[in-house]
Amino acid sequence: MSGKPVLHYPNTRGRMESVRWLLAAAGVEFEEKFLEKKEDLQKLQSDGFLLFQQVPMVEIDGMKLVQTRAILNYIAGKYNLYGKDVKERALIDMYVEGMADLYELIMMNVVQPADKKEEHLANALDKATNRYFPVFEKILNHGHDFLVGNKLSRADVSLLETILVVEERKPDALAKFPLLQSFKARISNIPNIKKFLQPGSQRKPPLQEKDIPSLMAIFH
Amino acid sequence: MAEKPKLHYTRGRGKMESIRWLLAAAGVEFEEEFIEKKEDLEKLRNDGSLLFQQVPMVEIDGMKMVQTRAILCYIAGKYNLYGKDLKERAWIDMYVEGTTDLMGMIMALPFQAADVKEKNIALITERATTRYFPVYEKALKDHGQDYLVGNKLSWADIHLLEAILMTEELKSDILSAFPLLQAFKGRMSNVPTIKKFLQPGSQRKPPLDEKSIANVRKIFSF
């Protein structure tokens, strides 16, 4: 038994990707058990491993953690990526929740009905460039390398992840944000993160249309 | 002088209600500034008071906090309702995320078309009785204690009570198969700060009526 965290989820980004990012950034090796068909999910459910019958689920430190935010909070706290006090934590939480909203919008685009997809994406990208990125560009005006407390935190990991996901849909998304551009380069060069960004890592590719049916079959 | 937290939101429950519950349970007095029309929201935006142009926003300890979960985590931490260590916090987080999912489904109902709403009410009832409430019933059964986590009142207990009451508004006998949750509800409702919050005249908000629904749509443009 390795003692490494074990991630239970399909072989896709979905709601588990931010967990993979955070563990990787923390330099924590982890294993993955992929759900490939409905029976895999049902087995986890009937074994009583999923508190609310849902994944993501992460086996870590003798617990079977569920609920993405609970998992992320635990990892961030354990590996000192959650600020040094309640006020830093408050800032980190605000930033991370904002980015989660944006990420969710982008993630949900692929399951929109065909006639709504383009408009939905346009709205998501508009929010990225007019609501969310300006906030983080402004924060980085403090001249430090990291968003909060002059130290790497989950907020920085989350921001990099979000930037890359937006750029996949709009390559010039950072055109008006010079500080975010240098932030992106800087954080991408942190050794653990650099490693995660290389081919062969446990980072997952964007969801393809052709993969949606088999994913839906697991959950419905 | 300790200033009271100030809540910025509409007069409805929405995403602010859990915050009102938590502050009330913690015995913290708070003020509210209500958004009655679109111009009120526009003003907050133009003043730069809303980090992501959205409410809830709570002025507390010199910050203008936004994002419901960030606000709730801060209040829970500040008033010792977040467990004693990382593991207890993990359990509280899991429980709260469960009740958040359940209450989120209920909160969406007023804005749905009649046929969608009817289907969702059935789904909510099913989820409440087969996915969510059994978890909390079992948690209480397994340790036999009064509170969900760490034998001490936490955010998880307050949130569960809120969820129980909200679900009962939908189906009054929803707890019929859950004796420990019934006892929990009775116990929690008698905690002095919570008892006070449950009385008429408190800052607890009622469910939305038709007129308020229309106004909320106008304010938030949906």
PDB file of N, CA, C and O in Angstrom, chain A residues 51-54 61-67 69-70 73-74 77-78 82 86-87 89-90 93-95 97-99 101 131-132 135-136 139, chain B residues 45 51-54 61-67 69-70 73-74 77-78 82 86-87 89-91 93-95 97-98 101 131-132 135-136:
ATOM      1  N   LEU A  51     -20.173   9.233  -0.019  1.00  0.00           N
ATOM      2  CA  LEU A  51     -21.098   9.763   0.993  1.00  0.00           C
ATOM      3  C   LEU A  51     -22.443  10.181   0.402  1.00  0.00           C
ATOM      4  O   LEU A  51     -23.499   9.870   0.961  1.00  0.00           O
ATOM      5  N   PHE A  52     -22.400  10.879  -0.723  1.00  0.00           N
ATOM      6  CA  PHE A  52     -23.644  11.318  -1.358  1.00  0.00           C
ATOM      7  C   PHE A  52     -23.845  10.640  -2.708  1.00  0.00           C
ATOM      8  O   PHE A  52     -24.502  11.184  -3.600  1.00  0.00           O
ATOM      9  N   GLN A  53     -23.244   9.446  -2.849  1.00  0.00           N
ATOM     10  CA  GLN A  53     -23.393   8.646  -4.079  1.00  0.00           C
ATOM     11  C   GLN A  53     -22.759   9.300  -5.293  1.00  0.00           C
ATOM     12  O   GLN A  53     -23.080   8.932  -6.420  1.00  0.00           O
ATOM     13  N   GLN A  54     -21.883  10.258  -5.084  1.00  0.00           N
ATOM     14  CA  GLN A  54     -21.309  10.982  -6.213  1.00  0.00           C
ATOM     15  C   GLN A  54     -19.796  10.972  -6.176  1.00  0.00           C
ATOM     16  O   GLN A  54     -19.173  10.817  -5.126  1.00  0.00           O
ATOM     17  N   ASP A  61      -5.497  10.082   3.632  1.00  0.00           N
ATOM     18  CA  ASP A  61      -5.350  10.087   5.091  1.00  0.00           C
ATOM     19  C   ASP A  61      -6.465   9.325   5.797  1.00  0.00           C
ATOM     20  O   ASP A  61      -7.017   9.791   6.803  1.00  0.00           O
ATOM     21  N   GLY A  62      -6.797   8.160   5.262  1.00  0.00           N
ATOM     22  CA  GLY A  62      -7.805   7.311   5.906  1.00  0.00           C
ATOM     23  C   GLY A  62      -9.236   7.756   5.704  1.00  0.00           C
ATOM     24  O   GLY A  62     -10.158   7.154   6.251  1.00  0.00           O
ATOM     25  N   MET A  63      -9.440   8.836   4.932  1.00  0.00           N
ATOM     26  CA  MET A  63     -10.809   9.297   4.676  1.00  0.00           C
ATOM     27  C   MET A  63     -11.155   9.048   3.212  1.00  0.00           C
ATOM     28  O   MET A  63     -10.288   8.945   2.357  1.00  0.00           O
ATOM     29  N   LYS A  64     -12.475   8.936   2.968  1.00  0.00           N
ATOM     30  CA  LYS A  64     -12.941   8.916   1.579  1.00  0.00           C
ATOM     31  C   LYS A  64     -13.647  10.258   1.380  1.00  0.00           C
ATOM     32  O   LYS A  64     -14.839  10.392   1.638  1.00  0.00           O
ATOM     33  N   LEU A  65     -12.887  11.258   0.964  1.00  0.00           N
ATOM     34  CA  LEU A  65     -13.434  12.601   0.849  1.00  0.00           C
ATOM     35  C   LEU A  65     -14.244  12.757  -0.425  1.00  0.00           C
ATOM     36  O   LEU A  65     -13.827  12.340  -1.503  1.00  0.00           O
ATOM     37  N   VAL A  66     -15.408  13.375  -0.297  1.00  0.00           N
ATOM     38  CA  VAL A  66     -16.220  13.724  -1.455  1.00  0.00           C
ATOM     39  C   VAL A  66     -16.506  15.210  -1.415  1.00  0.00           C
ATOM     40  O   VAL A  66     -16.188  15.884  -0.439  1.00  0.00           O
ATOM     41  N   GLN A  67     -17.180  15.706  -2.480  1.00  0.00           N
ATOM     42  CA  GLN A  67     -17.481  17.130  -2.621  1.00  0.00           C
ATOM     43  C   GLN A  67     -16.190  17.894  -2.941  1.00  0.00           C
ATOM     44  O   GLN A  67     -15.305  18.059  -2.113  1.00  0.00           O
ATOM     45  N   ARG A  69     -15.147  20.887  -3.249  1.00  0.00           N
ATOM     46  CA  ARG A  69     -14.616  21.957  -2.399  1.00  0.00           C
ATOM     47  C   ARG A  69     -14.041  21.414  -1.095  1.00  0.00           C
ATOM     48  O   ARG A  69     -13.027  21.903  -0.610  1.00  0.00           O
ATOM     49  N   ALA A  70     -14.704  20.411  -0.526  1.00  0.00           N
ATOM     50  CA  ALA A  70     -14.191  19.817   0.710  1.00  0.00           C
ATOM     51  C   ALA A  70     -12.810  19.201   0.457  1.00  0.00           C
ATOM     52  O   ALA A  70     -11.887  19.345   1.262  1.00  0.00           O
ATOM     53  N   ASN A  73     -10.259  22.080  -0.127  1.00  0.00           N
ATOM     54  CA  ASN A  73      -9.954  22.764   1.134  1.00  0.00           C
ATOM     55  C   ASN A  73      -8.982  21.942   1.975  1.00  0.00           C
ATOM     56  O   ASN A  73      -8.039  22.475   2.568  1.00  0.00           O
ATOM     57  N   TYR A  74      -9.222  20.637   2.020  1.00  0.00           N
ATOM     58  CA  TYR A  74      -8.376  19.757   2.835  1.00  0.00           C
ATOM     59  C   TYR A  74      -6.936  19.729   2.306  1.00  0.00           C
ATOM     60  O   TYR A  74      -5.976  19.897   3.055  1.00  0.00           O
ATOM     61  N   GLY A  77      -5.187  23.068   2.855  1.00  0.00           N
ATOM     62  CA  GLY A  77      -4.827  23.245   4.259  1.00  0.00           C
ATOM     63  C   GLY A  77      -3.640  22.370   4.629  1.00  0.00           C
ATOM     64  O   GLY A  77      -2.689  22.819   5.282  1.00  0.00           O
ATOM     65  N   LYS A  78      -3.680  21.121   4.198  1.00  0.00           N
ATOM     66  CA  LYS A  78      -2.633  20.170   4.562  1.00  0.00           C
ATOM     67  C   LYS A  78      -1.273  20.586   4.005  1.00  0.00           C
ATOM     68  O   LYS A  78      -0.252  20.439   4.677  1.00  0.00           O
ATOM     69  N   TYR A  82      -2.993  27.623   1.744  1.00  0.00           N
ATOM     70  CA  TYR A  82      -4.254  28.266   2.091  1.00  0.00           C
ATOM     71  C   TYR A  82      -4.052  29.535   2.921  1.00  0.00           C
ATOM     72  O   TYR A  82      -4.921  29.913   3.691  1.00  0.00           O
ATOM     73  N   VAL A  86      -6.785  33.835   8.920  1.00  0.00           N
ATOM     74  CA  VAL A  86      -8.170  33.868   8.418  1.00  0.00           C
ATOM     75  C   VAL A  86      -8.384  34.914   7.337  1.00  0.00           C
ATOM     76  O   VAL A  86      -9.173  34.729   6.420  1.00  0.00           O
ATOM     77  N   LYS A  87      -7.682  36.041   7.440  1.00  0.00           N
ATOM     78  CA  LYS A  87      -7.903  37.089   6.442  1.00  0.00           C
ATOM     79  C   LYS A  87      -7.318  36.715   5.077  1.00  0.00           C
ATOM     80  O   LYS A  87      -7.932  36.948   4.044  1.00  0.00           O
ATOM     81  N   ARG A  89      -6.952  33.711   4.121  1.00  0.00           N
ATOM     82  CA  ARG A  89      -7.846  32.653   3.672  1.00  0.00           C
ATOM     83  C   ARG A  89      -9.110  33.226   3.044  1.00  0.00           C
ATOM     84  O   ARG A  89      -9.609  32.702   2.049  1.00  0.00           O
ATOM     85  N   ALA A  90      -9.623  34.310   3.643  1.00  0.00           N
ATOM     86  CA  ALA A  90     -10.822  34.959   3.100  1.00  0.00           C
ATOM     87  C   ALA A  90     -10.563  35.448   1.673  1.00  0.00           C
ATOM     88  O   ALA A  90     -11.390  35.250   0.778  1.00  0.00           O
ATOM     89  N   ASP A  93     -10.262  32.449  -0.640  1.00  0.00           N
ATOM     90  CA  ASP A  93     -11.591  31.883  -0.890  1.00  0.00           C
ATOM     91  C   ASP A  93     -12.368  32.713  -1.902  1.00  0.00           C
ATOM     92  O   ASP A  93     -13.004  32.172  -2.808  1.00  0.00           O
ATOM     93  N   MET A  94     -12.335  34.038  -1.752  1.00  0.00           N
ATOM     94  CA  MET A  94     -13.054  34.889  -2.697  1.00  0.00           C
ATOM     95  C   MET A  94     -12.534  34.690  -4.109  1.00  0.00           C
ATOM     96  O   MET A  94     -13.304  34.520  -5.055  1.00  0.00           O
ATOM     97  N   TYR A  95     -11.219  34.704  -4.247  1.00  0.00           N
ATOM     98  CA  TYR A  95     -10.624  34.582  -5.581  1.00  0.00           C
ATOM     99  C   TYR A  95     -10.946  33.223  -6.186  1.00  0.00           C
ATOM    100  O   TYR A  95     -11.351  33.104  -7.355  1.00  0.00           O
ATOM    101  N   GLU A  97     -13.385  31.133  -5.484  1.00  0.00           N
ATOM    102  CA  GLU A  97     -14.803  30.963  -5.802  1.00  0.00           C
ATOM    103  C   GLU A  97     -15.160  31.692  -7.096  1.00  0.00           C
ATOM    104  O   GLU A  97     -15.919  31.186  -7.917  1.00  0.00           O
ATOM    105  N   GLY A  98     -14.589  32.870  -7.286  1.00  0.00           N
ATOM    106  CA  GLY A  98     -14.815  33.599  -8.539  1.00  0.00           C
ATOM    107  C   GLY A  98     -14.325  32.783  -9.720  1.00  0.00           C
ATOM    108  O   GLY A  98     -15.026  32.630 -10.726  1.00  0.00           O
ATOM    109  N   MET A  99     -13.127  32.239  -9.587  1.00  0.00           N
ATOM    110  CA  MET A  99     -12.571  31.440 -10.676  1.00  0.00           C
ATOM    111  C   MET A  99     -13.364  30.157 -10.903  1.00  0.00           C
ATOM    112  O   MET A  99     -13.513  29.710 -12.039  1.00  0.00           O
ATOM    113  N   ASP A 101     -16.547  29.865 -10.575  1.00  0.00           N
ATOM    114  CA  ASP A 101     -17.721  30.270 -11.356  1.00  0.00           C
ATOM    115  C   ASP A 101     -17.360  30.335 -12.837  1.00  0.00           C
ATOM    116  O   ASP A 101     -18.094  29.834 -13.691  1.00  0.00           O
ATOM    117  N   ARG A 131     -15.119  40.566 -16.572  1.00  0.00           N
ATOM    118  CA  ARG A 131     -15.472  40.480 -15.150  1.00  0.00           C
ATOM    119  C   ARG A 131     -14.351  39.904 -14.301  1.00  0.00           C
ATOM    120  O   ARG A 131     -14.047  40.398 -13.227  1.00  0.00           O
ATOM    121  N   TYR A 132     -13.739  38.834 -14.763  1.00  0.00           N
ATOM    122  CA  TYR A 132     -12.806  38.114 -13.896  1.00  0.00           C
ATOM    123  C   TYR A 132     -11.345  38.521 -14.089  1.00  0.00           C
ATOM    124  O   TYR A 132     -10.682  38.897 -13.118  1.00  0.00           O
ATOM    125  N   VAL A 135     -10.044  41.744 -12.535  1.00  0.00           N
ATOM    126  CA  VAL A 135      -9.893  41.711 -11.075  1.00  0.00           C
ATOM    127  C   VAL A 135      -8.499  41.224 -10.694  1.00  0.00           C
ATOM    128  O   VAL A 135      -7.812  41.823  -9.863  1.00  0.00           O
ATOM    129  N   PHE A 136      -8.063  40.153 -11.335  1.00  0.00           N
ATOM    130  CA  PHE A 136      -6.770  39.575 -10.973  1.00  0.00           C
ATOM    131  C   PHE A 136      -5.608  40.405 -11.513  1.00  0.00           C
ATOM    132  O   PHE A 136      -4.558  40.500 -10.865  1.00  0.00           O
ATOM    133  N   ILE A 139      -5.242  43.032  -8.915  1.00  0.00           N
ATOM    134  CA  ILE A 139      -4.627  42.525  -7.684  1.00  0.00           C
ATOM    135  C   ILE A 139      -3.115  42.422  -7.842  1.00  0.00           C
ATOM    136  O   ILE A 139      -2.357  42.782  -6.937  1.00  0.00           O
TER     137      ILE A 139
ATOM    138  N   ARG B  45     -22.248  48.302  -7.962  1.00  0.00           N
ATOM    139  CA  ARG B  45     -21.253  47.973  -8.984  1.00  0.00           C
ATOM    140  C   ARG B  45     -20.403  49.182  -9.324  1.00  0.00           C
ATOM    141  O   ARG B  45     -19.175  49.103  -9.315  1.00  0.00           O
ATOM    142  N   LEU B  51     -16.598  42.785  -5.892  1.00  0.00           N
ATOM    143  CA  LEU B  51     -15.386  42.302  -6.560  1.00  0.00           C
ATOM    144  C   LEU B  51     -15.678  41.690  -7.935  1.00  0.00           C
ATOM    145  O   LEU B  51     -14.971  41.961  -8.903  1.00  0.00           O
ATOM    146  N   PHE B  52     -16.739  40.892  -8.018  1.00  0.00           N
ATOM    147  CA  PHE B  52     -17.096  40.262  -9.285  1.00  0.00           C
ATOM    148  C   PHE B  52     -18.465  40.747  -9.773  1.00  0.00           C
ATOM    149  O   PHE B  52     -19.171  40.036 -10.493  1.00  0.00           O
ATOM    150  N   GLN B  53     -18.826  41.967  -9.343  1.00  0.00           N
ATOM    151  CA  GLN B  53     -20.097  42.595  -9.778  1.00  0.00           C
ATOM    152  C   GLN B  53     -21.327  41.847  -9.275  1.00  0.00           C
ATOM    153  O   GLN B  53     -22.412  42.004  -9.836  1.00  0.00           O
ATOM    154  N   GLN B  54     -21.174  41.031  -8.253  1.00  0.00           N
ATOM    155  CA  GLN B  54     -22.299  40.230  -7.786  1.00  0.00           C
ATOM    156  C   GLN B  54     -22.514  40.383  -6.289  1.00  0.00           C
ATOM    157  O   GLN B  54     -21.607  40.706  -5.531  1.00  0.00           O
ATOM    158  N   ASP B  61     -15.348  43.302   9.221  1.00  0.00           N
ATOM    159  CA  ASP B  61     -13.942  43.453   9.613  1.00  0.00           C
ATOM    160  C   ASP B  61     -13.118  44.191   8.567  1.00  0.00           C
ATOM    161  O   ASP B  61     -12.004  43.782   8.228  1.00  0.00           O
ATOM    162  N   GLY B  62     -13.681  45.276   8.054  1.00  0.00           N
ATOM    163  CA  GLY B  62     -12.948  46.107   7.103  1.00  0.00           C
ATOM    164  C   GLY B  62     -12.885  45.565   5.694  1.00  0.00           C
ATOM    165  O   GLY B  62     -12.255  46.167   4.825  1.00  0.00           O
ATOM    166  N   MET B  63     -13.533  44.412   5.460  1.00  0.00           N
ATOM    167  CA  MET B  63     -13.512  43.853   4.106  1.00  0.00           C
ATOM    168  C   MET B  63     -14.905  43.973   3.483  1.00  0.00           C
ATOM    169  O   MET B  63     -15.909  44.025   4.194  1.00  0.00           O
ATOM    170  N   LYS B  64     -14.941  44.017   2.155  1.00  0.00           N
ATOM    171  CA  LYS B  64     -16.211  43.865   1.443  1.00  0.00           C
ATOM    172  C   LYS B  64     -16.176  42.462   0.850  1.00  0.00           C
ATOM    173  O   LYS B  64     -15.691  42.258  -0.264  1.00  0.00           O
ATOM    174  N   MET B  65     -16.655  41.496   1.608  1.00  0.00           N
ATOM    175  CA  MET B  65     -16.537  40.115   1.159  1.00  0.00           C
ATOM    176  C   MET B  65     -17.639  39.742   0.188  1.00  0.00           C
ATOM    177  O   MET B  65     -18.809  40.101   0.382  1.00  0.00           O
ATOM    178  N   VAL B  66     -17.251  38.989  -0.834  1.00  0.00           N
ATOM    179  CA  VAL B  66     -18.224  38.457  -1.779  1.00  0.00           C
ATOM    180  C   VAL B  66     -17.991  36.948  -1.875  1.00  0.00           C
ATOM    181  O   VAL B  66     -17.042  36.426  -1.319  1.00  0.00           O
ATOM    182  N   GLN B  67     -18.864  36.296  -2.663  1.00  0.00           N
ATOM    183  CA  GLN B  67     -18.829  34.840  -2.827  1.00  0.00           C
ATOM    184  C   GLN B  67     -19.318  34.159  -1.549  1.00  0.00           C
ATOM    185  O   GLN B  67     -18.652  34.141  -0.509  1.00  0.00           O
ATOM    186  N   ARG B  69     -19.636  31.205  -0.304  1.00  0.00           N
ATOM    187  CA  ARG B  69     -18.837  30.257   0.477  1.00  0.00           C
ATOM    188  C   ARG B  69     -17.689  30.937   1.201  1.00  0.00           C
ATOM    189  O   ARG B  69     -17.373  30.584   2.328  1.00  0.00           O
ATOM    190  N   ALA B  70     -17.065  31.905   0.554  1.00  0.00           N
ATOM    191  CA  ALA B  70     -15.966  32.630   1.195  1.00  0.00           C
ATOM    192  C   ALA B  70     -16.479  33.317   2.462  1.00  0.00           C
ATOM    193  O   ALA B  70     -15.847  33.271   3.523  1.00  0.00           O
ATOM    194  N   CYS B  73     -17.347  30.620   5.156  1.00  0.00           N
ATOM    195  CA  CYS B  73     -16.129  30.050   5.751  1.00  0.00           C
ATOM    196  C   CYS B  73     -15.491  31.037   6.723  1.00  0.00           C
ATOM    197  O   CYS B  73     -15.013  30.647   7.791  1.00  0.00           O
ATOM    198  N   TYR B  74     -15.493  32.318   6.359  1.00  0.00           N
ATOM    199  CA  TYR B  74     -14.887  33.330   7.221  1.00  0.00           C
ATOM    200  C   TYR B  74     -15.646  33.451   8.538  1.00  0.00           C
ATOM    201  O   TYR B  74     -15.057  33.440   9.623  1.00  0.00           O
ATOM    202  N   GLY B  77     -15.183  30.293  10.674  1.00  0.00           N
ATOM    203  CA  GLY B  77     -13.852  30.282  11.287  1.00  0.00           C
ATOM    204  C   GLY B  77     -13.767  31.273  12.427  1.00  0.00           C
ATOM    205  O   GLY B  77     -13.271  30.973  13.513  1.00  0.00           O
ATOM    206  N   LYS B  78     -14.268  32.458  12.184  1.00  0.00           N
ATOM    207  CA  LYS B  78     -14.161  33.532  13.184  1.00  0.00           C
ATOM    208  C   LYS B  78     -14.911  33.189  14.473  1.00  0.00           C
ATOM    209  O   LYS B  78     -14.448  33.483  15.570  1.00  0.00           O
ATOM    210  N   TYR B  82     -16.193  25.924  13.010  1.00  0.00           N
ATOM    211  CA  TYR B  82     -15.583  25.228  11.878  1.00  0.00           C
ATOM    212  C   TYR B  82     -14.693  24.062  12.316  1.00  0.00           C
ATOM    213  O   TYR B  82     -13.755  23.719  11.619  1.00  0.00           O
ATOM    214  N   LEU B  86      -8.046  20.144  10.856  1.00  0.00           N
ATOM    215  CA  LEU B  86      -8.275  19.972   9.419  1.00  0.00           C
ATOM    216  C   LEU B  86      -9.262  18.847   9.111  1.00  0.00           C
ATOM    217  O   LEU B  86     -10.085  18.952   8.191  1.00  0.00           O
ATOM    218  N   LYS B  87      -9.197  17.763   9.881  1.00  0.00           N
ATOM    219  CA  LYS B  87     -10.071  16.628   9.590  1.00  0.00           C
ATOM    220  C   LYS B  87     -11.525  16.949   9.934  1.00  0.00           C
ATOM    221  O   LYS B  87     -12.434  16.617   9.184  1.00  0.00           O
ATOM    222  N   ARG B  89     -12.768  19.886   9.931  1.00  0.00           N
ATOM    223  CA  ARG B  89     -13.179  20.838   8.912  1.00  0.00           C
ATOM    224  C   ARG B  89     -13.579  20.100   7.631  1.00  0.00           C
ATOM    225  O   ARG B  89     -14.536  20.488   6.970  1.00  0.00           O
ATOM    226  N   ALA B  90     -12.834  19.042   7.293  1.00  0.00           N
ATOM    227  CA  ALA B  90     -13.172  18.262   6.093  1.00  0.00           C
ATOM    228  C   ALA B  90     -14.577  17.675   6.209  1.00  0.00           C
ATOM    229  O   ALA B  90     -15.366  17.730   5.256  1.00  0.00           O
ATOM    230  N   TRP B  91     -14.896  17.143   7.371  1.00  0.00           N
ATOM    231  CA  TRP B  91     -16.241  16.585   7.573  1.00  0.00           C
ATOM    232  C   TRP B  91     -17.305  17.676   7.508  1.00  0.00           C
ATOM    233  O   TRP B  91     -18.350  17.496   6.879  1.00  0.00           O
ATOM    234  N   ASP B  93     -17.089  20.485   5.917  1.00  0.00           N
ATOM    235  CA  ASP B  93     -17.174  20.886   4.507  1.00  0.00           C
ATOM    236  C   ASP B  93     -18.025  19.903   3.703  1.00  0.00           C
ATOM    237  O   ASP B  93     -18.869  20.306   2.903  1.00  0.00           O
ATOM    238  N   MET B  94     -17.789  18.609   3.920  1.00  0.00           N
ATOM    239  CA  MET B  94     -18.563  17.614   3.162  1.00  0.00           C
ATOM    240  C   MET B  94     -20.054  17.731   3.479  1.00  0.00           C
ATOM    241  O   MET B  94     -20.892  17.750   2.580  1.00  0.00           O
ATOM    242  N   TYR B  95     -20.361  17.803   4.756  1.00  0.00           N
ATOM    243  CA  TYR B  95     -21.770  17.892   5.151  1.00  0.00           C
ATOM    244  C   TYR B  95     -22.421  19.154   4.594  1.00  0.00           C
ATOM    245  O   TYR B  95     -23.539  19.124   4.077  1.00  0.00           O
ATOM    246  N   GLU B  97     -21.541  20.949   1.992  1.00  0.00           N
ATOM    247  CA  GLU B  97     -21.687  20.901   0.535  1.00  0.00           C
ATOM    248  C   GLU B  97     -22.908  20.065   0.155  1.00  0.00           C
ATOM    249  O   GLU B  97     -23.608  20.378  -0.809  1.00  0.00           O
ATOM    250  N   GLY B  98     -23.183  19.008   0.920  1.00  0.00           N
ATOM    251  CA  GLY B  98     -24.380  18.197   0.680  1.00  0.00           C
ATOM    252  C   GLY B  98     -25.647  19.014   0.876  1.00  0.00           C
ATOM    253  O   GLY B  98     -26.523  19.048   0.001  1.00  0.00           O
ATOM    254  N   ASP B 101     -26.082  21.562  -1.899  1.00  0.00           N
ATOM    255  CA  ASP B 101     -26.641  20.990  -3.129  1.00  0.00           C
ATOM    256  C   ASP B 101     -28.154  20.850  -3.000  1.00  0.00           C
ATOM    257  O   ASP B 101     -28.898  21.210  -3.917  1.00  0.00           O
ATOM    258  N   ARG B 131     -30.851  10.310  -0.654  1.00  0.00           N
ATOM    259  CA  ARG B 131     -29.429  10.644  -0.797  1.00  0.00           C
ATOM    260  C   ARG B 131     -28.903  11.460   0.371  1.00  0.00           C
ATOM    261  O   ARG B 131     -27.822  11.202   0.883  1.00  0.00           O
ATOM    262  N   TYR B 132     -29.646  12.471   0.781  1.00  0.00           N
ATOM    263  CA  TYR B 132     -29.072  13.419   1.747  1.00  0.00           C
ATOM    264  C   TYR B 132     -29.422  13.094   3.197  1.00  0.00           C
ATOM    265  O   TYR B 132     -28.538  12.852   4.007  1.00  0.00           O
ATOM    266  N   VAL B 135     -27.744  10.280   5.129  1.00  0.00           N
ATOM    267  CA  VAL B 135     -26.346  10.502   5.515  1.00  0.00           C
ATOM    268  C   VAL B 135     -26.273  11.133   6.898  1.00  0.00           C
ATOM    269  O   VAL B 135     -25.503  10.711   7.760  1.00  0.00           O
ATOM    270  N   TYR B 136     -27.088  12.135   7.135  1.00  0.00           N
ATOM    271  CA  TYR B 136     -27.039  12.852   8.412  1.00  0.00           C
ATOM    272  C   TYR B 136     -27.657  12.021   9.532  1.00  0.00           C
ATOM    273  O   TYR B 136     -27.194  12.034  10.664  1.00  0.00           O
TER     274      TYR B 136
END
